[in-house]
Amino acid sequence: MPIRFALPRLTATRNGMTATRDRWAELLRDTGHDVAPIDDGSPVQPGDTAIVLNGYKSRDTIRQLRATHGESIKLAVCMTGTDLYRDLPANPQCYDNLALADALILLHPGAERALPQSLHGKATVIVQSAAVGEHDVEPNPDTFDLCVLGHLRSVKDPMRAAEASRLLPASSRVRITHAGKALTPEYEALAKRELAENPRYRWVGEQDRAGTERILLQSRGMVLSSKLEGGANVIGESIVAGRPVLSSRTACGEGLLGQDYPGLFDIGDTQTLATLMHRLETEDTFRADLSERCAALRPRFDPATERASLAAFFDKL
């Protein structure tokens, strides 16, 4: 089946949408599909399937594809966190664009609750898989390293872990390593100031995949403090790497980890995050509980599981 992907825009900065597109393209090619991005000039032809990522930012693309090709193509829209939880609720007229799609792809269980009831029948959940390569690294025995993996932008609440580390007792060995690009001058200034003032914080900037994996494997856990998420690749990567997760209580965090997961904290709750960090460092039973829960979730993020979900989705489509 010819499948064409469309992103709202491509930049030099890798983000969740490009990661999703590239992984799906690889999985689909493995099963014999002809896959290409629309962005490189590959045209959409009658009989093709077009997958558009980000329903709000790609709203013009959705309308154009349907107007140009009518019902001669299948049109699927993959919903992101900013779609579901920010842009579409603020612009409800744009839900009409989603009605033009044959199917909607959601990236975490329970995400359909963010959509109007009229669109629930179009929705399919496909949890994103993760894989972490082998690297000859291990955690530093002299520190208790936690990592933050994500670009510095408002929706990620990127300085929350650093702020929480300031509340830890002097005896704590916690150190925060943050890998990600500052997407605004303001966040670059914030990160540099935190580097200068907070001895527990290290900002290492944007890393390639191998560098990010090494940072994750050198850490004892991962902190995700986002205000909203659509699929949170980093949760799967941390679980596959055997590193427990501390996550903000977003719909995505609860969907992927479970509403009763004990490593959740309310969005923006610095004090509770600091408490969870300290418990992860000092309480063996708490650390073991998080590790066991994450290990039990690992099959959810197996590439074979995602490949099967994609195959079932396209069969249905």
Coordinates of C-alpha atoms in Angstrom, one line a residue:
M1 CA 0.0 0.0 0.0
P2 CA 1.4 3.5 -0.9
I3 CA 1.5 5.6 2.3
R4 CA 2.4 9.3 2.3
F5 CA 3.3 11.2 5.5
A6 CA 2.7 14.9 6.0
L7 CA 4.1 17.0 8.9
P8 CA 3.0 20.6 9.5
R9 CA 6.6 21.8 9.1
L10 CA 10.1 20.4 9.2
T11 CA 12.9 22.0 11.1
A12 CA 16.5 21.2 12.0
T13 CA 15.3 20.3 15.4
R14 CA 14.1 16.7 15.9
N15 CA 10.9 16.5 17.8
G16 CA 8.2 14.0 18.7
M17 CA 6.4 14.2 15.3
T18 CA 9.5 13.6 13.3
A19 CA 10.4 10.6 15.6
T20 CA 6.9 9.2 15.1
R21 CA 7.0 9.6 11.4
D22 CA 10.4 8.1 10.9
R23 CA 9.7 5.1 13.2
W24 CA 6.4 4.3 11.5
A25 CA 8.0 4.6 8.1
E26 CA 10.6 2.0 9.1
L27 CA 8.0 -0.3 10.6
L28 CA 5.7 0.0 7.6
R29 CA 8.5 -0.6 5.1
D30 CA 9.4 -3.7 7.0
T31 CA 5.9 -5.0 6.2
G32 CA 6.1 -4.2 2.5
H33 CA 4.4 -0.8 2.3
D34 CA 5.7 1.9 -0.1
V35 CA 6.3 4.8 2.3
A36 CA 7.5 8.4 1.5
P37 CA 7.0 11.8 3.0
I38 CA 4.8 14.3 1.1
D39 CA 7.3 17.0 2.1
D40 CA 10.0 15.7 -0.3
G41 CA 7.7 16.0 -3.3
S42 CA 6.3 12.5 -3.3
P43 CA 2.8 13.1 -4.7
V44 CA -0.4 11.6 -3.3
Q45 CA -2.2 9.5 -5.9
P46 CA -5.6 8.0 -6.0
G47 CA -5.6 4.8 -3.9
D48 CA -2.9 6.1 -1.6
T49 CA -3.2 6.5 2.1
A50 CA -2.1 9.9 3.6
I51 CA -1.2 10.2 7.2
V52 CA -1.1 13.7 8.5
L53 CA 0.6 14.4 11.8
N54 CA -0.9 17.2 14.0
G55 CA -4.5 17.9 13.2
Y56 CA -4.5 21.5 14.1
K57 CA -1.2 22.7 12.6
S58 CA -1.9 20.6 9.5
R59 CA -5.5 21.7 9.1
D60 CA -4.8 23.3 5.7
T61 CA -3.2 20.1 4.5
I62 CA -6.2 18.1 5.6
R63 CA -8.6 20.3 3.8
Q64 CA -6.3 20.4 0.7
L65 CA -5.9 16.6 0.5
R66 CA -9.6 16.0 0.8
A67 CA -10.6 18.8 -1.7
T68 CA -8.0 17.6 -4.2
H69 CA -8.5 13.8 -4.0
G70 CA -12.0 13.4 -2.6
E71 CA -12.7 9.9 -1.5
S72 CA -10.1 8.4 -3.8
I73 CA -7.6 8.4 -0.9
K74 CA -7.7 7.2 2.7
L75 CA -6.9 10.0 5.1
A76 CA -5.7 9.4 8.6
V77 CA -4.7 12.1 11.2
C78 CA -2.3 11.4 14.0
M79 CA -3.2 13.6 17.0
T80 CA -0.5 15.2 19.1
G81 CA -0.6 16.6 22.6
T82 CA -0.9 20.2 21.6
D83 CA -3.7 19.2 19.3
L84 CA -5.8 17.4 21.9
Y85 CA -5.2 19.5 24.9
R86 CA -4.4 23.0 23.8
D87 CA -5.0 24.1 20.2
L88 CA -8.3 22.3 19.3
P89 CA -10.1 23.2 22.6
A90 CA -9.1 26.8 22.0
N91 CA -10.3 26.6 18.3
P92 CA -13.3 24.2 18.4
Q93 CA -14.3 25.1 14.8
C94 CA -11.2 23.1 13.7
Y95 CA -12.8 19.9 14.9
D96 CA -14.6 20.1 11.5
N97 CA -11.3 19.3 9.8
L98 CA -11.0 16.0 11.8
A99 CA -14.4 15.0 10.5
L100 CA -12.8 15.0 7.0
A101 CA -10.5 12.2 8.0
D102 CA -11.3 8.5 7.6
A103 CA -9.5 7.7 10.9
L104 CA -7.7 9.3 13.8
I105 CA -4.7 7.9 15.5
L106 CA -4.2 8.6 19.2
L107 CA -1.0 7.8 21.0
H108 CA -2.1 6.9 24.5
P109 CA -5.0 5.0 26.1
G110 CA -7.8 7.3 27.2
A111 CA -6.9 10.1 24.7
E112 CA -10.3 9.8 23.0
R113 CA -11.8 11.5 26.0
A114 CA -10.3 14.7 24.7
L115 CA -12.3 14.5 21.5
P116 CA -16.0 15.3 20.8
Q117 CA -18.1 12.2 21.1
S118 CA -18.9 12.4 17.4
L119 CA -15.3 11.6 16.6
H120 CA -14.8 8.6 18.9
G121 CA -15.7 6.1 16.2
K122 CA -12.8 7.3 14.1
A123 CA -10.2 6.9 16.8
T124 CA -7.6 4.2 17.2
V125 CA -4.9 4.1 19.9
I126 CA -1.5 3.0 18.8
V127 CA 1.1 3.2 21.6
Q128 CA 4.5 4.2 20.3
S129 CA 7.3 1.6 20.7
A130 CA 10.8 2.3 21.9
A131 CA 14.2 0.8 21.5
V132 CA 17.5 1.7 23.3
G133 CA 20.8 0.6 21.9
E134 CA 23.6 -1.0 23.9
H135 CA 26.2 1.4 25.3
D136 CA 29.1 0.7 27.6
V137 CA 27.9 3.0 30.3
E138 CA 26.4 2.7 33.7
P139 CA 25.3 5.1 36.5
N140 CA 27.9 7.0 38.5
P141 CA 28.2 5.3 42.0
D142 CA 29.0 8.7 43.6
T143 CA 25.9 10.5 42.4
F144 CA 22.2 9.8 42.0
D145 CA 21.7 11.1 38.5
L146 CA 18.2 11.8 37.1
C147 CA 17.7 12.9 33.5
V148 CA 15.3 15.3 31.7
L149 CA 15.1 14.5 28.0
G150 CA 13.4 17.2 25.9
H151 CA 13.7 20.5 24.3
L152 CA 13.3 23.6 26.5
R153 CA 9.9 25.1 25.6
S154 CA 6.9 26.1 27.7
V155 CA 4.7 23.1 27.2
K156 CA 7.5 20.9 28.6
D157 CA 7.8 22.9 31.9
P158 CA 11.5 22.2 31.4
M159 CA 13.0 23.8 34.5
R160 CA 10.7 21.9 37.0
A161 CA 13.2 19.2 37.9
A162 CA 16.0 21.7 38.4
E163 CA 13.7 23.8 40.7
A164 CA 12.8 20.6 42.6
S165 CA 16.4 19.7 43.1
R166 CA 17.0 22.9 45.0
L167 CA 14.5 21.7 47.6
L168 CA 16.4 18.5 48.4
P169 CA 18.3 18.1 51.6
A170 CA 22.0 18.9 51.6
S171 CA 22.8 15.2 52.0
S172 CA 21.1 14.3 48.7
R173 CA 23.4 13.1 45.9
V174 CA 20.7 13.9 43.2
R175 CA 22.0 15.5 40.1
I176 CA 19.9 16.6 37.1
T177 CA 21.2 16.1 33.6
H178 CA 19.0 17.9 31.0
A179 CA 19.5 17.1 27.3
G180 CA 17.6 19.3 24.9
K181 CA 17.8 22.4 22.8
A182 CA 16.6 25.8 24.1
L183 CA 14.0 26.8 21.6
T184 CA 13.8 30.4 22.7
P185 CA 16.4 32.9 24.0
E186 CA 14.5 33.1 27.2
Y187 CA 14.9 29.4 28.0
E188 CA 18.5 29.5 27.0
A189 CA 19.1 32.3 29.5
L190 CA 17.1 30.4 32.2
A191 CA 19.2 27.2 31.7
K192 CA 22.5 29.1 31.8
R193 CA 21.5 30.9 34.9
E194 CA 20.4 27.6 36.5
L195 CA 23.8 26.1 35.5
A196 CA 25.6 29.0 37.3
E197 CA 23.5 28.9 40.4
N198 CA 22.4 25.3 41.0
P199 CA 25.3 22.8 41.5
R200 CA 22.8 19.9 41.1
Y201 CA 21.9 20.9 37.5
R202 CA 23.7 20.2 34.2
W203 CA 22.4 21.3 30.8
V204 CA 24.1 19.5 27.9
G205 CA 22.1 20.9 25.0
E206 CA 20.7 19.0 22.1
Q207 CA 22.1 15.5 21.7
D208 CA 22.0 12.9 18.9
R209 CA 20.1 9.7 19.5
A210 CA 23.2 7.8 20.8
G211 CA 24.1 10.7 23.1
T212 CA 20.6 10.8 24.6
E213 CA 20.6 7.0 25.1
R214 CA 23.9 7.2 27.0
I215 CA 22.5 10.0 29.3
L216 CA 19.5 7.8 30.0
L217 CA 21.5 4.7 30.8
Q218 CA 23.8 6.7 33.0
S219 CA 20.8 7.9 35.0
R220 CA 18.9 6.2 37.8
G221 CA 15.6 7.6 36.6
M222 CA 13.9 10.0 34.2
V223 CA 11.8 13.0 35.0
L224 CA 9.0 14.2 32.6
S225 CA 7.4 17.4 33.8
S226 CA 5.3 18.3 30.8
K227 CA 2.1 20.3 31.0
L228 CA 0.6 18.1 28.3
E229 CA 1.7 15.2 26.1
G230 CA 0.3 13.3 23.2
G231 CA 2.5 10.2 23.2
A232 CA 5.6 10.9 25.3
N233 CA 8.2 8.7 23.5
V234 CA 10.6 9.3 26.4
I235 CA 8.3 7.3 28.8
G236 CA 8.7 4.2 26.6
E237 CA 12.4 4.8 26.1
S238 CA 13.0 5.0 29.9
I239 CA 10.9 1.9 30.5
V240 CA 12.8 -0.1 27.8
A241 CA 16.1 1.1 29.3
G242 CA 15.0 -0.1 32.7
R243 CA 14.9 3.3 34.3
P244 CA 11.9 4.3 36.5
V245 CA 9.8 7.3 35.5
L246 CA 8.7 10.3 37.5
S247 CA 6.0 12.0 35.5
S248 CA 3.6 14.9 35.7
R249 CA 0.0 13.8 36.0
T250 CA -1.1 14.5 32.4
A251 CA -3.7 12.4 30.6
C252 CA -0.8 10.8 28.7
G253 CA 1.2 10.1 31.8
E254 CA -1.8 8.4 33.4
G255 CA -2.7 6.6 30.2
L256 CA 0.7 5.1 29.7
L257 CA 1.8 4.5 33.3
G258 CA -1.6 4.0 35.0
Q259 CA -3.7 6.3 37.2
D260 CA -2.3 4.6 40.4
Y261 CA 1.3 4.8 39.3
P262 CA 3.1 6.1 42.4
G263 CA 5.6 8.2 40.5
L264 CA 3.1 10.8 39.3
F265 CA 3.0 14.4 40.5
D266 CA 0.6 17.2 39.7
I267 CA 1.6 19.6 37.0
G268 CA 3.8 22.3 38.4
D269 CA 4.0 20.7 41.8
T270 CA 7.7 21.3 42.6
Q271 CA 7.5 20.2 46.2
T272 CA 5.9 16.8 45.4
L273 CA 8.5 16.2 42.6
A274 CA 11.3 16.9 45.1
T275 CA 9.7 14.4 47.5
L276 CA 9.5 11.8 44.8
M277 CA 13.1 12.4 43.8
H278 CA 14.2 12.0 47.4
R279 CA 12.2 8.8 47.9
L280 CA 13.6 7.4 44.7
E281 CA 17.1 8.1 46.0
T282 CA 16.7 6.9 49.6
E283 CA 13.8 4.4 49.8
D284 CA 14.6 0.9 48.4
T285 CA 11.0 -0.3 48.5
F286 CA 9.8 2.8 46.6
R287 CA 12.5 2.4 44.0
A288 CA 11.8 -1.3 43.6
D289 CA 8.0 -0.6 43.3
L290 CA 8.5 1.9 40.5
S291 CA 11.0 -0.4 38.7
E292 CA 8.7 -3.4 38.9
R293 CA 5.7 -1.4 37.6
C294 CA 7.8 -0.1 34.7
A295 CA 9.1 -3.6 33.9
A296 CA 5.6 -4.9 33.8
L297 CA 4.7 -2.2 31.2
R298 CA 7.6 -3.0 28.9
P299 CA 5.7 -5.2 26.5
R300 CA 3.4 -2.3 25.7
F301 CA 6.4 -0.5 24.1
D302 CA 7.8 -3.5 22.1
P303 CA 8.2 -2.6 18.4
A304 CA 6.4 -5.9 17.5
T305 CA 3.4 -4.6 19.4
E306 CA 3.4 -1.3 17.5
R307 CA 3.9 -3.1 14.2
A308 CA 0.9 -5.3 14.9
S309 CA -1.2 -2.3 15.9
L310 CA -0.2 -0.5 12.7
A311 CA -1.0 -3.6 10.6
A312 CA -4.4 -3.9 12.2
F313 CA -5.1 -0.2 11.7
F314 CA -4.4 -0.4 8.0
D315 CA -6.4 -3.5 7.5
K316 CA -9.3 -1.8 9.1
L317 CA -8.8 1.4 7.1

